[in-house]
PDB file of C-alpha atoms and ligand atoms in Angstrom:
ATOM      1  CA  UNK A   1       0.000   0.000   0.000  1.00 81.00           C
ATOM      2  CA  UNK A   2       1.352   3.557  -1.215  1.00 90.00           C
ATOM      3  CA  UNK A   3       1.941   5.445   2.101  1.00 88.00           C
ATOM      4  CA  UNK A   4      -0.089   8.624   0.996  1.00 92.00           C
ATOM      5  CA  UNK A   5      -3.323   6.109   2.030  1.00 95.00           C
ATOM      6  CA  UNK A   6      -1.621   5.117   4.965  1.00 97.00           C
ATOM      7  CA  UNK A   7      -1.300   6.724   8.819  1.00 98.00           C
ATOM      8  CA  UNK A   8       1.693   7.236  10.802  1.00 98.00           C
ATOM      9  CA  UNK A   9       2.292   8.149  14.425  1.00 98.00           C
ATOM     10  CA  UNK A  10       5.578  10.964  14.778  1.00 98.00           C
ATOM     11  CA  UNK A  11       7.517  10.522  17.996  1.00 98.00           C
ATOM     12  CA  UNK A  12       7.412  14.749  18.222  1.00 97.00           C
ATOM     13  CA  UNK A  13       9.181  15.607  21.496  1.00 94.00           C
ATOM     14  CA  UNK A  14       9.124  19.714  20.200  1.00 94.00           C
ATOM     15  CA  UNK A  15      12.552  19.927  19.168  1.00 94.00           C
ATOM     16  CA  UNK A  16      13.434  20.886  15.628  1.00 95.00           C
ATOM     17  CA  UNK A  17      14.159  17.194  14.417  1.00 95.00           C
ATOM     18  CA  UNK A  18      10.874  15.480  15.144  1.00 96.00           C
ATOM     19  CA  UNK A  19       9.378  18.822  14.603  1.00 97.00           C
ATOM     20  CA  UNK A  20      11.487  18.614  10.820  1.00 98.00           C
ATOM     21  CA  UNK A  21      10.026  14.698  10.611  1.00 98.00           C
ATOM     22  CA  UNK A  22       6.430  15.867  11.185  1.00 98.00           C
ATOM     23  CA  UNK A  23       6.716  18.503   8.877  1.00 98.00           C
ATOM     24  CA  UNK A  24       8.026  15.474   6.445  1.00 98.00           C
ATOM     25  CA  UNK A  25       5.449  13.102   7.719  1.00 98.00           C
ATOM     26  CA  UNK A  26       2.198  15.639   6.607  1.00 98.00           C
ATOM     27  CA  UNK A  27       3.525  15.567   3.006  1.00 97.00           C
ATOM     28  CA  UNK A  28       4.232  12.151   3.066  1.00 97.00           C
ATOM     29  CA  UNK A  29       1.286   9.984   4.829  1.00 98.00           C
ATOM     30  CA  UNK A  30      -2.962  10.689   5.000  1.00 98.00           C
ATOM     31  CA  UNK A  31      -3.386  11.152   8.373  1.00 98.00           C
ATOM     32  CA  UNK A  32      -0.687  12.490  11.393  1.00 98.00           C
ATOM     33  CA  UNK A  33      -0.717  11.727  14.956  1.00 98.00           C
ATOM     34  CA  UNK A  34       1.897  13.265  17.595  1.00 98.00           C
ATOM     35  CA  UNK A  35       3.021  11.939  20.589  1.00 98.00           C
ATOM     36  CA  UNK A  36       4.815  13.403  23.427  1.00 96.00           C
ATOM     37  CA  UNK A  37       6.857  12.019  26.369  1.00 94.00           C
ATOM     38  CA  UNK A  38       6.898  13.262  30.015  1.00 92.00           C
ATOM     39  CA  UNK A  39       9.961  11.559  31.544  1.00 83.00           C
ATOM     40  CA  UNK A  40      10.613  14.144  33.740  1.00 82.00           C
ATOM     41  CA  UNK A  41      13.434  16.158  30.910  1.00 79.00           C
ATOM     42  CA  UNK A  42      14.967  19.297  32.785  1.00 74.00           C
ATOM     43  CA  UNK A  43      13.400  20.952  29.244  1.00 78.00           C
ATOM     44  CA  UNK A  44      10.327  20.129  30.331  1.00 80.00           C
ATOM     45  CA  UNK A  45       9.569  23.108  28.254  1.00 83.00           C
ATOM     46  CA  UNK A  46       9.530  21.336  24.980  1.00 81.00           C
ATOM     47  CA  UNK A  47       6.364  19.797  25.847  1.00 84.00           C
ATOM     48  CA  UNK A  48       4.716  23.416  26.105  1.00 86.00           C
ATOM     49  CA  UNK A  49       5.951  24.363  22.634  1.00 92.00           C
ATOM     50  CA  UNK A  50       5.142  21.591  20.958  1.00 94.00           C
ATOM     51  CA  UNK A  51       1.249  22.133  21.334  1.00 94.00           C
ATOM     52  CA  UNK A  52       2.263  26.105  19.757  1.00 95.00           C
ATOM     53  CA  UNK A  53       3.933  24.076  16.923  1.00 97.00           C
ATOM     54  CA  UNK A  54       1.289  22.203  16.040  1.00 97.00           C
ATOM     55  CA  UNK A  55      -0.823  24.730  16.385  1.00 96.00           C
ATOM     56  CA  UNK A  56       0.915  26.833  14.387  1.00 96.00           C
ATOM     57  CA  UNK A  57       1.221  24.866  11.323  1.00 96.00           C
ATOM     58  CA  UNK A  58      -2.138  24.757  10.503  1.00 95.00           C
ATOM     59  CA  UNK A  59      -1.237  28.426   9.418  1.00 94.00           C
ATOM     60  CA  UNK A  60       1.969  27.406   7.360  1.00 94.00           C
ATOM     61  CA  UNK A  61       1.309  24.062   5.911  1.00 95.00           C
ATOM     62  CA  UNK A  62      -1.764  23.282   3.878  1.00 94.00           C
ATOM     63  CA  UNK A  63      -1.259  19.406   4.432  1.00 95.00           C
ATOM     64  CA  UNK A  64      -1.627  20.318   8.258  1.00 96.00           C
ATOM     65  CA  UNK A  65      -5.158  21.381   7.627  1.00 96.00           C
ATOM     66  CA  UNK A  66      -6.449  17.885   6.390  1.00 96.00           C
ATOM     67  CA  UNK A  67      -3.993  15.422   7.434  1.00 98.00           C
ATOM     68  CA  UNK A  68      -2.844  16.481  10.887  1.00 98.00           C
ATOM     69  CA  UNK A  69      -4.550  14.436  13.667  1.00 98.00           C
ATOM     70  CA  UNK A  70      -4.397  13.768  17.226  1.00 97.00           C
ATOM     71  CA  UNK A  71      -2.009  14.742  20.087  1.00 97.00           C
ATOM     72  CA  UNK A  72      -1.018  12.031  22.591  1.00 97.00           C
ATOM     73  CA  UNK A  73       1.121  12.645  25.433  1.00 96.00           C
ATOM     74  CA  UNK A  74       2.635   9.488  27.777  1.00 95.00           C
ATOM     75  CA  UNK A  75       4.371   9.826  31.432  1.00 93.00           C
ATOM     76  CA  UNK A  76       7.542   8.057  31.165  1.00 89.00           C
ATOM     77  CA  UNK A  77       8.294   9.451  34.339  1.00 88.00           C
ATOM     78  CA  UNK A  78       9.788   5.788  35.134  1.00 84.00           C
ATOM     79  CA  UNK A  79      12.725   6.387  33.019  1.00 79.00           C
ATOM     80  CA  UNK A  80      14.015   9.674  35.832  1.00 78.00           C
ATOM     81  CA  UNK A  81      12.944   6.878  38.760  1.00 79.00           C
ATOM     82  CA  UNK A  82      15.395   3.924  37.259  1.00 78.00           C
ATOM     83  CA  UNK A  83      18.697   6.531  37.347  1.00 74.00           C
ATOM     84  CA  UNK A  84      19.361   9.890  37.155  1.00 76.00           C
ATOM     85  CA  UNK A  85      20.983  11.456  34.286  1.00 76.00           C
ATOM     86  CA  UNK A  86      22.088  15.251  33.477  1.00 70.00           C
ATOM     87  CA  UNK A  87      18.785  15.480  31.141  1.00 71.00           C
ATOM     88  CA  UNK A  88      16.473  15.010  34.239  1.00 75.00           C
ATOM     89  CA  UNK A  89      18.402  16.441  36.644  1.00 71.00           C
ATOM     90  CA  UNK A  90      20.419  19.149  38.065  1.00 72.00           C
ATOM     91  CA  UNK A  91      24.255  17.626  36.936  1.00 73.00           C
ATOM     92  CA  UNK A  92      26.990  18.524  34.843  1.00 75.00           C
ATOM     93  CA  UNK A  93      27.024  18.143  31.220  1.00 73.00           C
ATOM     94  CA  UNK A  94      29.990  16.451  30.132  1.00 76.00           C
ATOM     95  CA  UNK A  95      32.093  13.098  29.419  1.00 77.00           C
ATOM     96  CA  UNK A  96      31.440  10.284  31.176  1.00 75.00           C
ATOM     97  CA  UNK A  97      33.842   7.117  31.718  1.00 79.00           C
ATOM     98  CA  UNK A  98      32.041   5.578  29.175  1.00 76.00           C
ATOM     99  CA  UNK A  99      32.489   7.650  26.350  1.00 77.00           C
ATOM    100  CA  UNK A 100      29.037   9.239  26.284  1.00 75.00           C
ATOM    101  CA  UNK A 101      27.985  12.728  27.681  1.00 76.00           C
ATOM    102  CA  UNK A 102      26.253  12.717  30.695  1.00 73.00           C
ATOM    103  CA  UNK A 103      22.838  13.403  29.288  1.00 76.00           C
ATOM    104  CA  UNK A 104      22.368   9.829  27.835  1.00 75.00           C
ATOM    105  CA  UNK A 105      19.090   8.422  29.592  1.00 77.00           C
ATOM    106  CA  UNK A 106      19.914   4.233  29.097  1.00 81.00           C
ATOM    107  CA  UNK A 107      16.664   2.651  27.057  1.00 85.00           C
ATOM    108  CA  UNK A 108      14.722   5.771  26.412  1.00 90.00           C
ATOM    109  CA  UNK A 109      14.728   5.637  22.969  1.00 93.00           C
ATOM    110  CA  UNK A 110      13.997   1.843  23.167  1.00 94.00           C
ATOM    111  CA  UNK A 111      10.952   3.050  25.476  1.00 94.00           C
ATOM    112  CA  UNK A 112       9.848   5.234  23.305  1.00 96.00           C
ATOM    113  CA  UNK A 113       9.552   3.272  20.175  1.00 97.00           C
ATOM    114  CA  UNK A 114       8.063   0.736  22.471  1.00 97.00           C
ATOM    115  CA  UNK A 115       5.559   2.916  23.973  1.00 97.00           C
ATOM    116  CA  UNK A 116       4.462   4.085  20.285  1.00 98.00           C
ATOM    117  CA  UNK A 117       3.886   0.639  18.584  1.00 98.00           C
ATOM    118  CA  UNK A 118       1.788   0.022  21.584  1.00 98.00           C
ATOM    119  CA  UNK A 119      -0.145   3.149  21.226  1.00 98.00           C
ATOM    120  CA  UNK A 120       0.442   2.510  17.071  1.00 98.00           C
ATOM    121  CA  UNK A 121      -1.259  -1.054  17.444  1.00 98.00           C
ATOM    122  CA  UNK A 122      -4.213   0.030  19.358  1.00 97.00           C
ATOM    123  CA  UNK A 123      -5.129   2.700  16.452  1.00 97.00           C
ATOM    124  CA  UNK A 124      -4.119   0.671  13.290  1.00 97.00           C
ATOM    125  CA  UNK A 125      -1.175   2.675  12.366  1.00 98.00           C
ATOM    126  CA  UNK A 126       2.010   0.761  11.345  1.00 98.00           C
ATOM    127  CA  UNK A 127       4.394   3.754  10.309  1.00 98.00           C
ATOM    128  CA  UNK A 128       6.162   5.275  13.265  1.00 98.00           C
ATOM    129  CA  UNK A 129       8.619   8.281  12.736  1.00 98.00           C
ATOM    130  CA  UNK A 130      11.238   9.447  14.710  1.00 97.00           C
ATOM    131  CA  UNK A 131      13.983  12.312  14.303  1.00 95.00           C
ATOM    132  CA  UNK A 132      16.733  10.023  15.205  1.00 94.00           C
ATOM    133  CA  UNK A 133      20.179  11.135  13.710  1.00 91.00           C
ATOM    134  CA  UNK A 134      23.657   9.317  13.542  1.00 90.00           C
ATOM    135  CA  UNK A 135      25.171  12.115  11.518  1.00 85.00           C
ATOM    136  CA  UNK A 136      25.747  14.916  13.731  1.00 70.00           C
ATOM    137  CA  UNK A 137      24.837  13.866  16.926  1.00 71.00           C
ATOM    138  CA  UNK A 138      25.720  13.116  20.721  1.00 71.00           C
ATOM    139  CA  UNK A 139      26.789   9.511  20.260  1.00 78.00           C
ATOM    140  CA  UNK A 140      23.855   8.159  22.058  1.00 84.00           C
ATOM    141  CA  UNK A 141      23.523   4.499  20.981  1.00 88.00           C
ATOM    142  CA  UNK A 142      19.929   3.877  21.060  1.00 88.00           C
ATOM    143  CA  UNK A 143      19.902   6.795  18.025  1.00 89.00           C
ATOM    144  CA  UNK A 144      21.824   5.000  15.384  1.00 93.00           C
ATOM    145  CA  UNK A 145      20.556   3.410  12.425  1.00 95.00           C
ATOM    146  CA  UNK A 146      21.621  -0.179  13.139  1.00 96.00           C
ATOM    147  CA  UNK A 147      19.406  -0.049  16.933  1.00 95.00           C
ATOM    148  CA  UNK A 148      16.194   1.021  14.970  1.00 96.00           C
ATOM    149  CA  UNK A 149      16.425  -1.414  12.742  1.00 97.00           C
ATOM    150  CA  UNK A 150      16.756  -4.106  15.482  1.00 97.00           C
ATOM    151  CA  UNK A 151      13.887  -2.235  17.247  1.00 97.00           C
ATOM    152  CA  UNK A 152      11.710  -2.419  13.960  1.00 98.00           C
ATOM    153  CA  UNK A 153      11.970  -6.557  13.781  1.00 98.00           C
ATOM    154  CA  UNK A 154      11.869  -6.952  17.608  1.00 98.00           C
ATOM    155  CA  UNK A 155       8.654  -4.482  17.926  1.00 98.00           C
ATOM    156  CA  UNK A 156       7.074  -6.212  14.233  1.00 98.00           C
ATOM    157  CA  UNK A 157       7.444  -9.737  16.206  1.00 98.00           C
ATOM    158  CA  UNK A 158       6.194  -8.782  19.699  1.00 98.00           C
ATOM    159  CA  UNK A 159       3.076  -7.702  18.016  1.00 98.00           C
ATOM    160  CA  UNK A 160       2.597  -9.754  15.687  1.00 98.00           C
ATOM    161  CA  UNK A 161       1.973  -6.788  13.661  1.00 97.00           C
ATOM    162  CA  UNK A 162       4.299  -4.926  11.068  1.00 97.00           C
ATOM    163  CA  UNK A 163       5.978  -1.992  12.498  1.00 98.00           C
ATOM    164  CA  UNK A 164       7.941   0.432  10.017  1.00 98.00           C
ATOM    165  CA  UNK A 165      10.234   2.434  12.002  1.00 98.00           C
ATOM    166  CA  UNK A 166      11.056   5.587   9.692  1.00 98.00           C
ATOM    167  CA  UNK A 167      14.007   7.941  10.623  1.00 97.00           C
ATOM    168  CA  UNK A 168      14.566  10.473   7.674  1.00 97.00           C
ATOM    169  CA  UNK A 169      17.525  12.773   9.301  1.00 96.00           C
ATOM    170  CA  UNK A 170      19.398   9.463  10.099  1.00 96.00           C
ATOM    171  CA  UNK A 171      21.721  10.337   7.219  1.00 95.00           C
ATOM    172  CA  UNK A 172      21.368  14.218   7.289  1.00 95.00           C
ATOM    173  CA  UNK A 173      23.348  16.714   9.275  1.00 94.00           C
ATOM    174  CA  UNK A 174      21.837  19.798  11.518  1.00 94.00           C
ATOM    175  CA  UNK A 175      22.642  22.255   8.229  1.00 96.00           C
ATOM    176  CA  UNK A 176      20.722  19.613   5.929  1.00 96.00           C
ATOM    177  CA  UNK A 177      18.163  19.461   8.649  1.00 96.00           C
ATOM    178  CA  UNK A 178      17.171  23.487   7.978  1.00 97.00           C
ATOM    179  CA  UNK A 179      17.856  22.888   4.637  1.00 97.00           C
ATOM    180  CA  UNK A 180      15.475  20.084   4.325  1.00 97.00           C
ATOM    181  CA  UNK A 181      12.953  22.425   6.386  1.00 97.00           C
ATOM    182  CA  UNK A 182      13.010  25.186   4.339  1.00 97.00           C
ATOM    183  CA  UNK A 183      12.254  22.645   1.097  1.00 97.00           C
ATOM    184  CA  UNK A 184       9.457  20.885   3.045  1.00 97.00           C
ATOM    185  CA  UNK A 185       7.302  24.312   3.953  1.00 96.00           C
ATOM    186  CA  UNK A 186       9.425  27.718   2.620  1.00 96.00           C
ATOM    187  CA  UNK A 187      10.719  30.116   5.168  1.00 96.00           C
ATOM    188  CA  UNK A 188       7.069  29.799   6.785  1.00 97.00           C
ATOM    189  CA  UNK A 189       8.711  26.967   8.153  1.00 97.00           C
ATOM    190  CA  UNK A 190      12.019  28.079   8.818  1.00 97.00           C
ATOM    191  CA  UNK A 191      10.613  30.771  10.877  1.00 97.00           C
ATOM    192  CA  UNK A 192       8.461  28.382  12.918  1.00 96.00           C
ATOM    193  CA  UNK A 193      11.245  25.777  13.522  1.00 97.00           C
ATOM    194  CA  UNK A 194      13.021  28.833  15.151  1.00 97.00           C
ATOM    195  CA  UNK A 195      10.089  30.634  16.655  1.00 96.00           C
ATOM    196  CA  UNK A 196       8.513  26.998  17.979  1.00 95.00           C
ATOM    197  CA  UNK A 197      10.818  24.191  18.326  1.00 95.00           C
ATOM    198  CA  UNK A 198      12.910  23.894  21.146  1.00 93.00           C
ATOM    199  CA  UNK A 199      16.503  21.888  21.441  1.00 90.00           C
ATOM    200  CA  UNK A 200      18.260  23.615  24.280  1.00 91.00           C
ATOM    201  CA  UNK A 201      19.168  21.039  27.172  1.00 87.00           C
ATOM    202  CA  UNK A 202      18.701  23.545  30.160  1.00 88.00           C
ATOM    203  CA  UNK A 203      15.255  24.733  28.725  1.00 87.00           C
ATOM    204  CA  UNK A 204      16.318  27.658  28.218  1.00 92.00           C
ATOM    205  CA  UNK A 205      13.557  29.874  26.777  1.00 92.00           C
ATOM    206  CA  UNK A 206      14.832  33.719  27.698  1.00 94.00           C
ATOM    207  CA  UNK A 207      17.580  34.130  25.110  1.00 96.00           C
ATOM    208  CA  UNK A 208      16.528  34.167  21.319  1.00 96.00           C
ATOM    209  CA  UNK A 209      19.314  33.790  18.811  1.00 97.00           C
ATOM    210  CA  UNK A 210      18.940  33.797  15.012  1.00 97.00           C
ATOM    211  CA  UNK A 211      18.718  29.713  15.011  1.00 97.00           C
ATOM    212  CA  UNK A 212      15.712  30.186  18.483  1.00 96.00           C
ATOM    213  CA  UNK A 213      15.763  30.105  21.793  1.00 96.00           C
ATOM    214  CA  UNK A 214      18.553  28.197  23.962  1.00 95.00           C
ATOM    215  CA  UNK A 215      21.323  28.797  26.437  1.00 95.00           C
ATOM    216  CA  UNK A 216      23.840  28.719  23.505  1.00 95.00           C
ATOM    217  CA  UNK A 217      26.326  26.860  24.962  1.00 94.00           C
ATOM    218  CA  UNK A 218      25.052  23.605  25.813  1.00 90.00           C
ATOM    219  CA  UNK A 219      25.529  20.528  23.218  1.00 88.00           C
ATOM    220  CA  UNK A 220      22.052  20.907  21.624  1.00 89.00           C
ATOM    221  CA  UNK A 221      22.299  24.441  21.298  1.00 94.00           C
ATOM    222  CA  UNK A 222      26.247  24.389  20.257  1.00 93.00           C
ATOM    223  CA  UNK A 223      24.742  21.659  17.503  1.00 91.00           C
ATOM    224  CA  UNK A 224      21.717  24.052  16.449  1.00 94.00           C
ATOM    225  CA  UNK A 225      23.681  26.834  16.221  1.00 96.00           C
ATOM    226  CA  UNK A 226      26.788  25.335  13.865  1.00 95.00           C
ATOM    227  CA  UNK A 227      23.991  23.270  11.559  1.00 95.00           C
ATOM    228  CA  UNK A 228      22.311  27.155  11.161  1.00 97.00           C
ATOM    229  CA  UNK A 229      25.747  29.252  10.986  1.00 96.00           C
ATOM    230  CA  UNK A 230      26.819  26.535   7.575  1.00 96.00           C
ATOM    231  CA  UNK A 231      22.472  26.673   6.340  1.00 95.00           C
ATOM    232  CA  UNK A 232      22.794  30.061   6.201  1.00 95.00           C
ATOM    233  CA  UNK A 233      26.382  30.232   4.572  1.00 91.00           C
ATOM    234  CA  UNK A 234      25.374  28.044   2.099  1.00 73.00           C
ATOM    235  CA  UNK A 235      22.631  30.229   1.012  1.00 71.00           C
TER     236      UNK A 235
HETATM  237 ZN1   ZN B 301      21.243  25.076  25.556  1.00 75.79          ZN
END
């Protein structure tokens, strides 16, 4: 079956790359549904802007209009109670022994693909979309393209049910990203990925740059900011 006649579910947590993959996923598929995890993210700030997102791209994208369904949001609160991590709480940001920043939060992407074929199964959708990225990324593990794919045969077994685990940045870096943006919905969308998304560890929300609103310095900013600075070089 074509997947213009199909639904999909988009893991959109409010930051630009699911917010990108939605954007994708309304040109792409009939019918849209968003969900949201709560698992207790010191940006718990993202989960405000993604309902202004949404929002506003019934404004900016005419697929929006007709295609884009409903919201669902799902405490994952568990995932702060098995360990704490610098993304859901007050630490440093840095190294760890292990070779990965302190910000990695073990199995939540596994949860969270989880979590959505459940939620997929129980309203007939098979497609699931996520903004995962090996390209220019953090080096968490449960992102690359090889875990997914595991993920997608595990999940398609457990249920007894196919489950198509798309992840269009996978292969594009943060400069691609706006570029892919701008292609998908015009500067409309540019200026709503900046105005509306939000990437920024800290949740930062009271210093606007030309790329949004962020602290600047932490990695997700640092990796939003360099992927705008080469976009709008290239232009
Ligand atoms: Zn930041």
């Amino acid at each position: 079956m074509a997947l213009h006649t199909q639904p999909a579910l988009v893991l959109f947590s409010g930051g630009q790359d699911s917010a990108t993959c939605l954007a994708w996923a309304l040109k792409t598929f009939a019918r849209v549904e968003t969900l949201g995890f709560d698992y207790g993210q010191r940006h718990r700030v993202e989960l405000e802007v993604r309902h202004d997102f949404r929002a506003a791209l019934l404004h900016t994208m005419p697929e929006a209009r007709t295609r884009l369904g409903e919201d669902h949001l799902v405490d994952l609160s568990m995932l702060k109670a098995l360990g704490e991590t610098a993304m859901t709480a007050e630490r440093t940001i840095e190294m760890a022994e292990n070779g990965l920043p302190t910000t990695f939060v073990p199995g939540r992407n596994l949860m969270f693909f989880t979590a959505a074929a459940a939620l997929a199964y129980r309203r007939t959708i098979r497609h699931l979309v996520g903004g995962m990225c090996e390209t220019d990324y953090s080096g968490y593990p449960d992102c690359r393209d090889d875990t997914l794919k595991a993920l997608q045969v595990a999940l398609s077994l457990g249920l007894a049910s196919p489950v198509t685990i798309h992840t269009p940045l996978m292969w594009r870096d943060k400069a691609e990203t706006w570029a892919w943006a701008r292609e998908l919905g015009g500067q409309g969308l540019v200026s709503l990925m900046i105005d509306h998304t939000h990437s920024c560890y800290l949740g930062d929300r009271s210093r606007k740059w030309a790329w949004g609103y962020g602290c600047g310095t932490c990695p997700a900013c640092q990796l939003r900011a360099k992927g705008w600075d080469t976009f709008t070089h290239d232009l």
